[in-house]
XYZ file of C-alpha atoms in Angstrom:
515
model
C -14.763 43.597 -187.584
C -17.513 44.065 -190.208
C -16.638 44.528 -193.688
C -18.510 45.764 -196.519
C -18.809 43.960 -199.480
C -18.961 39.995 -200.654
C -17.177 38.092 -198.238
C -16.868 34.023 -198.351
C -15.986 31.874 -195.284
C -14.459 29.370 -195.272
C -14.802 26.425 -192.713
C -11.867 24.726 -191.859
C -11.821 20.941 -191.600
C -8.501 20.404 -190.198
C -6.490 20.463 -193.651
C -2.353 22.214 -193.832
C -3.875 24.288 -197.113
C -6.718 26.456 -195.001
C -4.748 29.176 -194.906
C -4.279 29.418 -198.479
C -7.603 29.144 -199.563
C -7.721 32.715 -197.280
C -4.728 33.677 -199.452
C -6.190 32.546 -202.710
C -9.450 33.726 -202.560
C -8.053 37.139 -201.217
C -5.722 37.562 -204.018
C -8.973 37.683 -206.136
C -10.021 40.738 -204.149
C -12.599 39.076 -202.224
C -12.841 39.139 -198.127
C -12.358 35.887 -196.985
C -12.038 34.348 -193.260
C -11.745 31.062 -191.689
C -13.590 29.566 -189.190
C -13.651 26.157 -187.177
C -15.929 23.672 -189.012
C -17.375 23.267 -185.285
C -18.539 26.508 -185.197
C -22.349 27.448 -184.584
C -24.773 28.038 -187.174
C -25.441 31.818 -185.109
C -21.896 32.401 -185.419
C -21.658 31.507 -189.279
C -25.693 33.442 -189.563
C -23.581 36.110 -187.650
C -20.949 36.547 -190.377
C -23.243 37.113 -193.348
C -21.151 35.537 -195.352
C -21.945 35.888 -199.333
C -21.027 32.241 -200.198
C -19.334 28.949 -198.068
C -16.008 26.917 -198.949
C -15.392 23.816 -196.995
C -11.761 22.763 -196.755
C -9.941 19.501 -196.698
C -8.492 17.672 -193.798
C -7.240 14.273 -193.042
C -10.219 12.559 -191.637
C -12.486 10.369 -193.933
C -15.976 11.380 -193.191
C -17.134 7.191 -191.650
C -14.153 7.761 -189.145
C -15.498 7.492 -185.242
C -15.622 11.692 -184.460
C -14.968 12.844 -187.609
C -15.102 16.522 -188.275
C -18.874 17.845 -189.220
C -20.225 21.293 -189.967
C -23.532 22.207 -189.109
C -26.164 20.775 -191.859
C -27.995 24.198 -191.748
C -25.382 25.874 -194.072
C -27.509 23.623 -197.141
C -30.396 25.315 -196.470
C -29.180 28.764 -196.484
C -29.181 29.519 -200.450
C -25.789 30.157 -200.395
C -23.039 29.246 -203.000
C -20.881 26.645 -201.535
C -17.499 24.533 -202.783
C -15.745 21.530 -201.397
C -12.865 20.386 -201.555
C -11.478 17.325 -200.719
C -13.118 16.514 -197.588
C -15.288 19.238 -198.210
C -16.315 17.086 -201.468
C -16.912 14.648 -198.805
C -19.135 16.727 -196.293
C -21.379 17.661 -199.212
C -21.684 14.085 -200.517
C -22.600 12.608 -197.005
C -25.541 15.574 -196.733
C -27.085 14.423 -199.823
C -26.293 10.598 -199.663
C -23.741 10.155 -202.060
C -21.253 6.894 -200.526
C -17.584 7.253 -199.795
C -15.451 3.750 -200.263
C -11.637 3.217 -198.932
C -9.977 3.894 -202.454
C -8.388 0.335 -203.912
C -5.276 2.906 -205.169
C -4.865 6.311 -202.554
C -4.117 9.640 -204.665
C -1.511 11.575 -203.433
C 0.291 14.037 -205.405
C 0.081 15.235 -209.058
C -2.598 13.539 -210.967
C -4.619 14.164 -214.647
C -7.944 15.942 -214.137
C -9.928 15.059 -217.681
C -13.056 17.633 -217.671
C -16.141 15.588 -218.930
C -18.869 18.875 -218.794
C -17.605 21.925 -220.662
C -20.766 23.336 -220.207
C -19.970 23.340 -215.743
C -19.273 27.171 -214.917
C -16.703 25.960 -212.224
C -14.386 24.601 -215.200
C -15.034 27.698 -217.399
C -11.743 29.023 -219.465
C -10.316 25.462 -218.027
C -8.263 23.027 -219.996
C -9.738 19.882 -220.687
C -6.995 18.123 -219.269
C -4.334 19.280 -216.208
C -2.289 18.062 -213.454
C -3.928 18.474 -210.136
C -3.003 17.934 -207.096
C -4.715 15.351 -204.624
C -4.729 14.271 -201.063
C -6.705 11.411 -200.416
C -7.357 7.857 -199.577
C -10.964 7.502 -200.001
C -13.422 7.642 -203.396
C -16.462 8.409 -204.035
C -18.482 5.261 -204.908
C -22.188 6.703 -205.763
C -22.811 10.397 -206.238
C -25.149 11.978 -203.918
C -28.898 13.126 -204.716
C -29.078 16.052 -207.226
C -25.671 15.940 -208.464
C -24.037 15.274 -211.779
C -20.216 14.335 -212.537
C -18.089 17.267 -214.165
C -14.837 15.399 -213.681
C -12.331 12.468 -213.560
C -9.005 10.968 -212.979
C -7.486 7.734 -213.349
C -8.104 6.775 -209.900
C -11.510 8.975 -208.969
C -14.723 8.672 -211.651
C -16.384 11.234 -209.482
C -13.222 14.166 -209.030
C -15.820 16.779 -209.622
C -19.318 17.164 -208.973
C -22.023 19.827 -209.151
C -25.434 21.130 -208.086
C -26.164 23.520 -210.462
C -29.511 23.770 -208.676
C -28.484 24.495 -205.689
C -24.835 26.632 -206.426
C -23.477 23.695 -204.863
C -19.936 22.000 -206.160
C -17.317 19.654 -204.676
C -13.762 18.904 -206.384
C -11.872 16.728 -204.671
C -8.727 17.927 -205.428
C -6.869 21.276 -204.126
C -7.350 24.179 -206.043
C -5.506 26.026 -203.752
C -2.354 24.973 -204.451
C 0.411 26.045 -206.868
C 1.035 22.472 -207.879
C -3.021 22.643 -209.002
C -2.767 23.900 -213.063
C -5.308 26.740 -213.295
C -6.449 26.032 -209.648
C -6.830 30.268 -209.319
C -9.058 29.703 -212.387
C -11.354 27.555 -211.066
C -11.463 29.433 -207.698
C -12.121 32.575 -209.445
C -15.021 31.006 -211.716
C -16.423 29.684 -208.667
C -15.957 33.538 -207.004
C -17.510 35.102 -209.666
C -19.440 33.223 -212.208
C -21.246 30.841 -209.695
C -21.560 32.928 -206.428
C -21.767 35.988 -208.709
C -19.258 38.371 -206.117
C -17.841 41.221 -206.847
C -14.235 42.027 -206.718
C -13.358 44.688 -204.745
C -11.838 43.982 -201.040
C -7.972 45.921 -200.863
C -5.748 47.832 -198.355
C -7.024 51.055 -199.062
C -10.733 50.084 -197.958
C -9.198 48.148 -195.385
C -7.625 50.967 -194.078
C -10.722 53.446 -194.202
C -12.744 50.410 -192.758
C -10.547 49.884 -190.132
C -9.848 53.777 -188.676
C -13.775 53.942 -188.427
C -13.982 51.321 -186.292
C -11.255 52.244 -184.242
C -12.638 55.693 -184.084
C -15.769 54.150 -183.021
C -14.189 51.791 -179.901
C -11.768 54.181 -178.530
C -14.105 57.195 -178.341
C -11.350 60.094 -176.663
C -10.046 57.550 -174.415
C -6.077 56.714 -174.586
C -4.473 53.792 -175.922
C -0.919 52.213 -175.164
C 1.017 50.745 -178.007
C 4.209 49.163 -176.985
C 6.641 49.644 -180.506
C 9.096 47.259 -180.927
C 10.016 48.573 -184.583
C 8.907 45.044 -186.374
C 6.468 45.287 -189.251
C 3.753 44.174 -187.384
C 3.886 46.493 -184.688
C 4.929 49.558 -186.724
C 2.210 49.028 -189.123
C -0.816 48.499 -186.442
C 1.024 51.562 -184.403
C 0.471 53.686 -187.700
C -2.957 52.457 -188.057
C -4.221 53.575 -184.854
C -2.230 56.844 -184.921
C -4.035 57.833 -188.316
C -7.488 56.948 -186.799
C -7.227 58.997 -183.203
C -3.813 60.382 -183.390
C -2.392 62.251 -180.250
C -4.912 59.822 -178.374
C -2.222 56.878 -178.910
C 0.751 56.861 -176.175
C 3.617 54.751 -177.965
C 6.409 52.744 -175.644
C 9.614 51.358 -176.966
C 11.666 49.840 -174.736
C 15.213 49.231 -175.357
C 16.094 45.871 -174.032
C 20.068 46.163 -174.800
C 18.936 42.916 -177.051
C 18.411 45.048 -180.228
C 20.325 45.179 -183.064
C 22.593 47.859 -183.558
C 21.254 51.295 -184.229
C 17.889 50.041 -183.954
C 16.008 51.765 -180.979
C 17.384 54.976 -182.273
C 16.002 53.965 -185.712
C 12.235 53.396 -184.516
C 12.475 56.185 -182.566
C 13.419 58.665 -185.178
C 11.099 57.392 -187.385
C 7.960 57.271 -185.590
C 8.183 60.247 -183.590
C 9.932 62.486 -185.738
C 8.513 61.504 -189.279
C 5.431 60.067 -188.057
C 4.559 62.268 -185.269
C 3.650 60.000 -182.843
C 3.813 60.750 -179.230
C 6.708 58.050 -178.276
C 7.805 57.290 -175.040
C 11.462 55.470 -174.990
C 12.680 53.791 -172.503
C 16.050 52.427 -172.155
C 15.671 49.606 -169.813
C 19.019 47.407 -171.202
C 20.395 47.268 -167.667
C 17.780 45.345 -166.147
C 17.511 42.932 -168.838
C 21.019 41.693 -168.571
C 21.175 41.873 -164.595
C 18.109 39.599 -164.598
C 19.905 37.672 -167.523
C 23.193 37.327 -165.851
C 24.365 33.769 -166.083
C 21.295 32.016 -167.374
C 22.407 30.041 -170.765
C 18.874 27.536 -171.146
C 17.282 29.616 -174.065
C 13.376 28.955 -172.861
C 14.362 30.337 -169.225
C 15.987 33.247 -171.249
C 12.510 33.963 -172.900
C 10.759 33.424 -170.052
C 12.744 36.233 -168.287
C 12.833 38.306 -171.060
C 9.115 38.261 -171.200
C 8.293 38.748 -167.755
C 10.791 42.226 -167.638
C 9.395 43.325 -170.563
C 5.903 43.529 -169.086
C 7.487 44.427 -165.656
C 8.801 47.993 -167.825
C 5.656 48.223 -169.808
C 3.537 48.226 -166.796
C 5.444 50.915 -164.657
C 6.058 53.235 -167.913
C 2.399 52.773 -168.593
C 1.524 54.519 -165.598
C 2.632 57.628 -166.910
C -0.436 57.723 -169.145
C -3.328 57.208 -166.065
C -6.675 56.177 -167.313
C -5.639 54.541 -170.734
C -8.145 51.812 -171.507
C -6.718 50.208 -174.441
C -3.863 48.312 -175.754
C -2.543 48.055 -179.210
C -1.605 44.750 -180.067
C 0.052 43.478 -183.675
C -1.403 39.951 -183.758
C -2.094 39.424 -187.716
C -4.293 36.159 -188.725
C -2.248 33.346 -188.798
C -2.057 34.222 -185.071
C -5.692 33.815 -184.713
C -6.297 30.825 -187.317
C -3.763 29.347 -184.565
C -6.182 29.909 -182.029
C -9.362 29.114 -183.225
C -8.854 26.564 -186.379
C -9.799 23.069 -186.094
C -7.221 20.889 -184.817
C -9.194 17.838 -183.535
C -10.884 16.794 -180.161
C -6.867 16.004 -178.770
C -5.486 18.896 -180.302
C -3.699 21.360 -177.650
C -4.432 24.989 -178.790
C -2.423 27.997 -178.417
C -3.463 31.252 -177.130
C -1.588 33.911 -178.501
C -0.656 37.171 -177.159
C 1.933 39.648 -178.551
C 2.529 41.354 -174.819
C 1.429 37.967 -172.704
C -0.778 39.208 -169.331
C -0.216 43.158 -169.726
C -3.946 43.858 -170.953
C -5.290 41.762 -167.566
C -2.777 42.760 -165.545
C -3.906 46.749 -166.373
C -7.125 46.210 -167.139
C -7.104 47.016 -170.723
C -9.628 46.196 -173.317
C -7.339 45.028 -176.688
C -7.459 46.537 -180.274
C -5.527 44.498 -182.759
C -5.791 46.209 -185.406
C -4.348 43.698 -188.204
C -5.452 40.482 -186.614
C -7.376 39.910 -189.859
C -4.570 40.433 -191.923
C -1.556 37.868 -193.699
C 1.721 39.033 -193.657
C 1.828 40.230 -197.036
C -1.112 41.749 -196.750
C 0.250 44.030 -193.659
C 3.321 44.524 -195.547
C 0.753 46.352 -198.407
C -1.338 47.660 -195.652
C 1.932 49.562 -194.634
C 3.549 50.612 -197.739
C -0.438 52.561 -198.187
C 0.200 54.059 -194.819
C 3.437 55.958 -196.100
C 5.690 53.473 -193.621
C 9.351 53.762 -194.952
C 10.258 50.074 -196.928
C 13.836 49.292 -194.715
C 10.873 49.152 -191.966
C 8.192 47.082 -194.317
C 10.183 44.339 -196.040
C 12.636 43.474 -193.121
C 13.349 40.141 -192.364
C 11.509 38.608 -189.163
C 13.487 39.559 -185.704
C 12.417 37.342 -182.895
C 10.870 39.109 -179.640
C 13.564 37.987 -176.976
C 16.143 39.395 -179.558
C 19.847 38.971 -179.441
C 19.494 36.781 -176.607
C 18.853 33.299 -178.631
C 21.523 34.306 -180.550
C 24.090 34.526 -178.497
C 24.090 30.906 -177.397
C 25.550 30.342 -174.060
C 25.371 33.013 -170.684
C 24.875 36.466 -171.930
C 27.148 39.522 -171.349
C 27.036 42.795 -173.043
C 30.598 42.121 -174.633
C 29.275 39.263 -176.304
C 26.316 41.288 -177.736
C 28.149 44.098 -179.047
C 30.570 41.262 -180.483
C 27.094 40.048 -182.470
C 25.651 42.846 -182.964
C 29.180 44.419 -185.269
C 29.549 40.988 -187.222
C 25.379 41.033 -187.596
C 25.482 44.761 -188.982
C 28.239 43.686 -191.258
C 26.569 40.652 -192.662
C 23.010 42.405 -193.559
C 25.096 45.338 -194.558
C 26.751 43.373 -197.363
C 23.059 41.395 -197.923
C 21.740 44.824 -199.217
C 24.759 46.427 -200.719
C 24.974 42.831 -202.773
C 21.296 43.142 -203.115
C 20.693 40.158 -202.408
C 18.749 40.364 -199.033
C 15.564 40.259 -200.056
C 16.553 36.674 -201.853
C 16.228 35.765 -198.062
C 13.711 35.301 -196.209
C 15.927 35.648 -192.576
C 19.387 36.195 -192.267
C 21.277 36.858 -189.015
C 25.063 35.997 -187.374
C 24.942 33.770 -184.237
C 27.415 34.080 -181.892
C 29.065 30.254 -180.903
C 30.247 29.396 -176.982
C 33.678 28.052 -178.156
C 36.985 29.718 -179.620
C 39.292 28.415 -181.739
C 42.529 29.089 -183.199
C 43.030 32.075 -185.739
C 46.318 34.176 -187.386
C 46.577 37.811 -187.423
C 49.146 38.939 -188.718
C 51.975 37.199 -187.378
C 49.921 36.679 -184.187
C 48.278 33.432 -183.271
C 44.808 34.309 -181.834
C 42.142 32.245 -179.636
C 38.799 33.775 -180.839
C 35.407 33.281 -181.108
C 33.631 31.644 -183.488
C 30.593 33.843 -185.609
C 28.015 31.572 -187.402
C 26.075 33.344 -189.944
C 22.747 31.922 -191.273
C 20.377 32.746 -194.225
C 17.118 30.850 -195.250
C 14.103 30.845 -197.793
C 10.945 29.984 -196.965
C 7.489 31.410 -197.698
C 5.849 31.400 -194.033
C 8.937 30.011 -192.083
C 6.938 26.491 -191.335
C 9.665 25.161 -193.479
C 12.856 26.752 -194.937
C 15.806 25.635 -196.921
C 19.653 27.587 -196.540
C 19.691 30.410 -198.917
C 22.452 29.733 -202.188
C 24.274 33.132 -201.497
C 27.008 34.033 -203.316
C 30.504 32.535 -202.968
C 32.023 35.671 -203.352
C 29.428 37.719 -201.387
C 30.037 34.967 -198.599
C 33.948 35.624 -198.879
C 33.740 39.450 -198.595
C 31.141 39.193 -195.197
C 33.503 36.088 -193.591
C 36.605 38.529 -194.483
C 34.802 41.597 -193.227
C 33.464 40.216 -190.076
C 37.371 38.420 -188.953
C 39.049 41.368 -189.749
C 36.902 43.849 -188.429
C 35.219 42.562 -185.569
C 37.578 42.251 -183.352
C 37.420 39.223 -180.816
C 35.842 36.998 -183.690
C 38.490 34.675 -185.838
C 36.280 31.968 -187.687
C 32.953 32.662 -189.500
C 30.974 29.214 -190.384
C 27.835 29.079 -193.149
C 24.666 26.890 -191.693
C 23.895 24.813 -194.601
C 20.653 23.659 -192.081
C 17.306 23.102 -193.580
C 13.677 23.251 -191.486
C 13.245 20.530 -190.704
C 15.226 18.651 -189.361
C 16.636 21.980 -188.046
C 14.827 25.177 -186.507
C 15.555 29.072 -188.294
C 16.880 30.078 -185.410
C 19.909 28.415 -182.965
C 18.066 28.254 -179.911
């Protein structure tokens, strides 16, 4: 999609910060997307991109196949900033040396500015912890280049072009550990490419329903609604920009949480208007689930009757040519970043062989979006906030958490103790100090006392994490006393459960979810 406006891109050499360069650079109100450091030099002409970044990544730049990007970005008069191996790329093109560092930087280190006068380090202290990732230094500064910075272990930590716009740090900005690293990206934004801030959801949104306007024409498009953010803000989307055009499905999978199908439906066709078609297909999935306990077959199944519905209900709406798909951008960074000549890459697909299976051409509306950023994308679209800032719901559902065979009284056993538990999250408010929470029903009883009854029960685990992207997560402190009140609620109300348990699991060595 083209967007008006500065926009930087930023070629990824293989390093775990890419992403958040995106982030950063975003936050400053300035488009920003990534692209393999392989990439051509007609698909980086083709991108018009107002000024370069070139990330870091865990090569050093002598290494047998090391990453490269073309040379032809030098010539192109464009503002450009590496870091780490980024610093390297632009030192190799102008024949500065690289040398196996003596001492390898890894960590916090002291950044001492030695150029006040460098507009990189403008409004920059002259000292302040950065933080590095490297093993190699460099040993002789390339051709046109001054030193603008040191530390302890790296005489050349900075260096700059003025020249040329060109600058290389070889440290991550990006980072929070980085003091002031936003400051230097923004001096680098503004003061040395000279962009203008302006890139937000609103223009994103106007920018967007164009170009939808533009690819659908009056044809009609499928959207299959599941009721997750993703998928309730690109449904939204597409409705504002050709509205009685789009054909919604939600399909009821008995695997839902409770109230939730009526939930999406109510608010999408009722307060949204949107011509929703719902489909309560709940018996099939369990008859095709009967008996199966291995939790990738259970996707697997889950997957293929899911397109099996969408297809047949689909029919209803003859001569659709397009699907709406939520992918958002880390989806497509996992597609197309660089990962190495080894490297085995995913393809990703929301609704996996529908479009070739009807023919459809794809929209995907927020595939150039971050989370956050479709969370804000939403809240602009008038999207109701129990809808945007819900935790993450996996796509085969209940099913992974109920671990064992699956039968519908051991759903509705989940689904009561689940309802209770993110019941008492908000009315404690302290849900959105998680990241996920859910119950997980166990395949073992154990011995309980009601009353003056003994009892043989199941066991309800209940689990609650932070994390930032869900890459890694650490068990959420809750309350003591909020714990008490949802382990009391959940044995004495739900009945057929007797024990509640607390996963005190971080990721890794654990997964979020059980299965």
């Amino acid at each position: 999609m083209a967007h008006s406006g500065d926009s930087v891109l930023i070629l990824d050499f293989g390093s775990q910060y890419t992403q958040l360069i995106a982030r950063r650079v975003r936050e400053q109100g300035v488009y920003a997307e990534i692209y393999p450091c392989t990439a051509s030099i007609e698909e980086i002409r083709n991108f018009s991109a107002s000024a370069f970044i070139l990330s870091g990544g865990p090569a050093s730049i002598y290494a047998e196949g090391s990453p490269k990007c073309s040379s032809e970005i030098f010539t192109m008069g464009k503002p450009i900033l590496g870091i780490c191996y980024g610093l390297q790329m632009i030192a190799y093109e102008f024949g500065g040396e690289f040398d196996k560092s003596a001492k390898r930087e890894f960590g916090r280190a002291e950044l001492i500015v030695e150029d006040k006068t460098c507009k990189l380090f403008a409004d920059f202290p002259e000292r302040a912890n950065v933080w590095m990732s490297h093993g190699d230094k460099m040993t002789k500064m390339p051709d046109g280049f001054k030193a603008v910075a040191r530390s302890v272990n790296s005489p050349l930590c900075a260096i700059a072009n003025e020249e040329k716009n060109i600058y290389g740090v070889q440290f991550h900005p990006e980072v929070v550990h980085t003091t002031g690293g936003a400051q230097i990206l923004a001096n680098f934004l503004f003061d040395v490419a000279g962009l203008k801030s302006g890139w937000n959801s609103a223009n994103y949104i106007e920018e967007t329903i164009q170009a939808i306007k533009k690819a659908v024409g009056d044809q009609t498009v499928i959207c299959a609604l599941s009721g997750g953010v993703d998928s309730a803000v690109a449904a939204t989307l597409v409705h504002k920009a050709i509205g009685k055009q789009l054909k919604c499905i939600h399909v009821d999978n008995g695997l839902m949480r409770r109230g939730e199908s009526l939930e999406v439906v109510h608010t999408f066709r009722d307060h949204f208007g949107i011509d929703l078609d719902f489909v309560d297909a709940s018996d099939l999935f369990l008859e095709r689930l009967a008996g199966v306990s291995d939790p990738e077959q259970k996707r697997k199944i889950i997957g293929k009757a899911f397109i099996d519905v969408l297809a047949e209900e689909a029919k209803k709406f003859e001569g659709a040519k397009f699907l709406v798909q939520g992918t958002i951008y880390p989806d497509v960074i996992e597609s197309l970043s660089f990962k190495g000549p080894s490297a085995t890459i995913k393809s990703h697909h929301n609704v996996g062989g529908l479009p070739e299976l009807m023919d459809l051409d794809l929209i995907e509306p927020l595939r150039e979006l971050f989370k956050d950023e479709v969370r804000n994308v939403g809240r602009a679209l008038g999207i109701p906030e129990q809808f945007i800032e819900r935790h993450p719901f996996p796509g085969p559902g209940l099913a992974i958490r109920v671990i064992g065979d699956i039968t519908k009284d051991k759903l509705d056993l989940l689904r009561a103790a689940d309802a209770i538990f993110l019941e008492e999250l908000h009315s404690n408010n302290v849900y959105h100090s998680a990241w996920q929470a859910f119950a997980v029903l166990l395949p073992i009883r154990t011995v309980g006392v009601m009353g003056d009854e003994r009892t043989y029960d199941s066991v309800c685990a209940i689990r609650a994490v932070t994390s930032i992207d869900g890459m890694t997560a650490d068990w959420a402190r809750l309350p003591y006393e909020v714990l008490a009140v949802i382990s009391n609620r959940i044995s004495n109300e739900v009945k057929g459960i007797s024990r509640v348990v607390y996963d005190i699991s971080s990721k890794p060595p654990a997964t979020i979810e059980w299965e």
